[in-house]
Amino acid sequence: MVTDVPNSNPDLLEQILKDRRVMSLREDRLLKLAEEKPAMLAPRDSPTTAMGTFVEGVSSCPGKDLDQRKMAEAEAAQLKEEGNRHFQLQDYKAATKSYSQALKLTKDKALLATLYRNRAACGLKMGMLTVSTGPSLMESLVPVSQESYAQAASDASRALDINSADIKALYRRCQALEHLGKLDQAFKDVQRCATLEPRNQNFQETLRRLNTSIQEQLRVQFSTDSRVQTMFEILLNENSEADKREKVSDASFLPAEGALYTRLLLKASLAWEVRGRLCISPCTGFTARASSVFLTASLLLPQAANNLIVLGREEAGAERIFQSNGVALLLQLMDTKRPELLLAAVRTLSGMCSGHRARATAILHAVRIDRICSLMALENEEMSLAVCNLLQAIIDSLSGEDKREHRGKEEALVLDTKKDLKQITSHLLDMLVSKKVSGQGRDQALNLLNKNVPRKDLSVHDNSRTIYVVDNGLRKILKVVGQVPDLPSCLPLTDNTRMLASILINKLYDDLRCDPERDHFRKICEEYITSKFDPQDMDKNVNAIQTVSGILQGPFDLGNQLLGMKGVMEMMVALCGSEREADQLVAVEALIHASTKLSRATFIITNGVTLLKQIYKTTKNEKIKIRTLVGLCKLGSAGGSDYGLRQFAEGSTEKLAKQCRKWLCNTAIDTRTRRWAVEGLAYLTLDADVKDDFVQDIPALQAMFELAKAQTSDKTILYSVANTLVNCTNSYDVKEVVPELVQLAKFSKQHVPEEHPKDKKDFVDLRVKRLLKAGVISALACMVKADSAILTDQSKELLARVFLALCDNPKDRGTIVAQGGGKALIPLALEGTDVGKVKAAHGLAKIAAVSNPDIAFPGERVYEVVRPLVSLLDTQRDGLQNYEALLGLTNLSGRSDKLRQKIFKEKALPDIENYMFENHDQLRQAATECMCNMVLNKEVQERFLADGNDRLKLVVLLCGEDDHKLQNAAAGALAMLTAAHKKLCLKMTEVTTQWLEILQRLCLHDQLSVQHRGLVIAYNLLSADAELARKLVESELLEILTVVGKQEPDEKRAAVVQTARECLIKCMDYGFIKPVS
């Protein structure tokens, strides 16, 4: 019985814990079992120290006299015989007692081994008997039979420690381990027994039985059905038996070592864990270890939940869960309201929905979309993200976006999923305007709409999803865009919510196919904004202007049209003059977003600069002041990088930039306000003086990098930081200035763009050096990892431009690789705009050309680099991109055949061959060097072996070119090809009549590397065919070989001379030449 003792006497408990003698010997053994290992169980009558440690081989009569020792040995022998008699009478307890007493008296190793072996036999016999005495609580934790088997295994092990060849002890340990369930260890013991006595039928039978048992145990243990059943039993049955919980470890989810110890703790956990109350047994011996027991038991439930997630991600596991009414059981888990179980259930459902339309449809209907959305609306970022992933998996499966191939049972037929997809979209749109939805939930809903509504491929004509959202949800999106955080009626938002909504509006507008659709879109926006104008309600007016400001951050052309609406500009000016700070904030931000184009900025310069300056001087609110300053920065940079189009007086932009840097470095200001300082610099750094000052201000640079790397929810800063870095590195597109057009413009008195003196290459290189020293690469790597819709394709393109500019100097590429720049470039080369992917691929090519791929792109990442590099081989790319891509592929192809196979599968071989025909010397050389590495691949060699192509002819002719680098690469390729296939040796003599002359020139080349490769080719030809060898010997090649072979092999020429001599030896083997005595 377990007694609940809420008010036990602590002094009494402490005294009981200290005095170990009050415990029964069995309790003492159990405590040792929990502290140490099953194999270290103490004998029933063994003496213990004060700390409970077992003392082996201590005689009860420690006298040193020889006669006493003889008497002790004699008494031990008598006790052994007495034990044997008890054993024959099946009195195993008395026999065990006699053997244990004898063990205390003897030191004779042979007798010790016999006694331990005999006591092990007693333990085996006692384990098979039924114990009639009523067990106490401590006895119930470990059955007596299990204890006896553990003691038997321990005694047999001690006998083996004395005599490792004791086959009886070995077999008895095998039997004990089998009863303990340690079949693998028992199998090893009987296997050894069968090796020692191969004719023993008993051993052979045990071996077969254990083998069968192990196979069956593994089959059940690892079967999906068993694993699924076990996890649900653990998760749903609060009062499940310890044996069921124990299966978590048995099913290879927990370490198998110390299984008996684990079982003890599991069973003990049930005895003590009663509805969360701390209970103790009457003897209180385990109380001191209760906390460790609770910890072990509490770890099992999360472990089982995590195992269920893993099963859900496997096709077999997901199907088994589904077929076993698992969805209903998962709903029960969700009803428990326990956060960890709820999260596990959602993640399991997400894995089950992936790539299976029928399951996804059934789960959607079973769980219900309203319940899924209510979970995503919770104020819990981890839960919102998990539910978002579940909905994304459902959407991918229903829409066919999941392109993975799934083997096994054929998917059930689902007739039409459009209704379900429309229902999901409708609920997501409803979430946008619900006050019950958290800011995190609203962001996830916007992310799902951003990802799934607009077309990914504009060549697909069906934009029905976009039309549906425009008709049924555009007003809801506009409501989110128009939210003002400082107003009491504002919905729960994060720092990213309004930006995500602006991005969604932009994507929807871009996804429209024709002018009537765009006009309809515009009319909805106009009606919404007009409905918000109310002379009696200033909050509505603020919402209207905030909506215009949000649209200006999305589709700018639409925003410009809305600015032209009657009353919009007037309301912006009126809000600027308002006494309420929230009104001023909204108006200033709207002015900032409205002045993007030069024509619009010119209008605002003439009408609004005075107003902005007045607000800047009069307001005491730092938030308004910094936004006003950004507005002035934007207007001041309206001329772009054109030195001749300065909007403000000399030195004004530098003052504005200095103030922005001051705010940026002030950590006392909130992050959102400091973000506006970065945005101001993004405009001002178009001025070369400003960017030069900025890169010299290390604290300001590092403050900007820290903001970009910060793991906060506000990711709207990414675009501003990327823009600033693009300006500082001059990586924006610059129109090529044609001198003739410049002269014509001057003649016609037109404006001619001027370049700032500090925008020349020397200044740009210096700025790049300073950025690298300040740690720009780590900031860029963190920005690339941002998993948010705010990191748009345009932002990725800006980051790719910066990376390319930083990689320009080969000396800086080692620093970039060391700080993780190589890994960060890979996703930019695979996703984003076409321009951004090309820029990122070019940056990868620069790094791959000069870096060790194993360091620059560790692990499997190196295989992701191949495709971007191959894309640069397109003839539409410029020559520098072609050349550096070839250098990068050459470096990669030299690393492993797996990489060569990847390059071949990406269909790069035709492009490489194409550049081998190129007139440009460097391109032709780079392509030939790449081919030299590629010919090591068997599939490439098969291309050369195939009939009807001139690949081999091209390589042979390139060996005859004057450029020694080109010759070196071509000769290397030819040497490897002729070494790999004799057929190619014969084919070489047929592709061109100049082959022999080219070979002779290679063997006489003044470059040792080229000469060595030529001699290797000659050796390959000599080895391939006797007739071909005769033909070579009859030519001048024999004389060349003789001259080279007679040279003194110094350190540089050793390989050349040795190869020539091997050629001569081959000729001697054929009998074409004879040695001269």
PDB file of C-alpha atoms in Angstrom, residues 373-374 376-379 426-443 445 476-477 479-480 483 489-493 497:
ATOM      1  CA  CYS A 373      -7.844  28.964 -37.500  1.00  0.00           C
ATOM      2  CA  SER A 374      -8.737  29.401 -33.832  1.00  0.00           C
ATOM      3  CA  MET A 376      -3.504  29.830 -35.238  1.00  0.00           C
ATOM      4  CA  ALA A 377      -5.118  32.887 -33.607  1.00  0.00           C
ATOM      5  CA  LEU A 378      -3.566  32.068 -30.210  1.00  0.00           C
ATOM      6  CA  GLU A 379      -1.021  34.398 -28.624  1.00  0.00           C
ATOM      7  CA  SER A 426     -12.314  32.667 -46.782  1.00  0.00           C
ATOM      8  CA  HIS A 427     -11.422  31.820 -43.176  1.00  0.00           C
ATOM      9  CA  LEU A 428      -7.952  33.327 -43.560  1.00  0.00           C
ATOM     10  CA  LEU A 429      -9.485  36.566 -44.836  1.00  0.00           C
ATOM     11  CA  ASP A 430     -11.908  36.610 -41.883  1.00  0.00           C
ATOM     12  CA  MET A 431      -8.949  36.248 -39.516  1.00  0.00           C
ATOM     13  CA  LEU A 432      -7.447  39.496 -40.823  1.00  0.00           C
ATOM     14  CA  VAL A 433     -10.184  41.699 -39.336  1.00  0.00           C
ATOM     15  CA  SER A 434     -11.024  39.723 -36.190  1.00  0.00           C
ATOM     16  CA  LYS A 435     -10.069  41.287 -32.860  1.00  0.00           C
ATOM     17  CA  LYS A 436      -9.826  37.795 -31.342  1.00  0.00           C
ATOM     18  CA  VAL A 437      -6.817  36.990 -33.524  1.00  0.00           C
ATOM     19  CA  SER A 438      -3.358  37.701 -32.107  1.00  0.00           C
ATOM     20  CA  GLY A 439      -0.749  39.660 -34.028  1.00  0.00           C
ATOM     21  CA  GLN A 440       1.218  36.454 -34.648  1.00  0.00           C
ATOM     22  CA  GLY A 441      -1.885  34.701 -35.977  1.00  0.00           C
ATOM     23  CA  ARG A 442      -2.653  37.624 -38.293  1.00  0.00           C
ATOM     24  CA  ASP A 443       0.908  37.529 -39.643  1.00  0.00           C
ATOM     25  CA  ALA A 445      -2.671  34.284 -42.149  1.00  0.00           C
ATOM     26  CA  LYS A 476     -10.302  43.388 -45.227  1.00  0.00           C
ATOM     27  CA  ILE A 477      -6.671  43.636 -46.331  1.00  0.00           C
ATOM     28  CA  LYS A 479      -8.390  47.543 -43.147  1.00  0.00           C
ATOM     29  CA  VAL A 480      -5.226  45.867 -41.872  1.00  0.00           C
ATOM     30  CA  GLN A 483      -4.414  50.286 -38.822  1.00  0.00           C
ATOM     31  CA  SER A 489      -9.546  50.819 -32.058  1.00  0.00           C
ATOM     32  CA  CYS A 490      -6.424  49.188 -33.543  1.00  0.00           C
ATOM     33  CA  LEU A 491      -6.380  45.438 -34.107  1.00  0.00           C
ATOM     34  CA  PRO A 492      -3.638  43.342 -32.432  1.00  0.00           C
ATOM     35  CA  LEU A 493      -0.571  43.755 -34.679  1.00  0.00           C
ATOM     36  CA  THR A 497       1.753  43.033 -40.010  1.00  0.00           C
TER      37      THR A 497
END
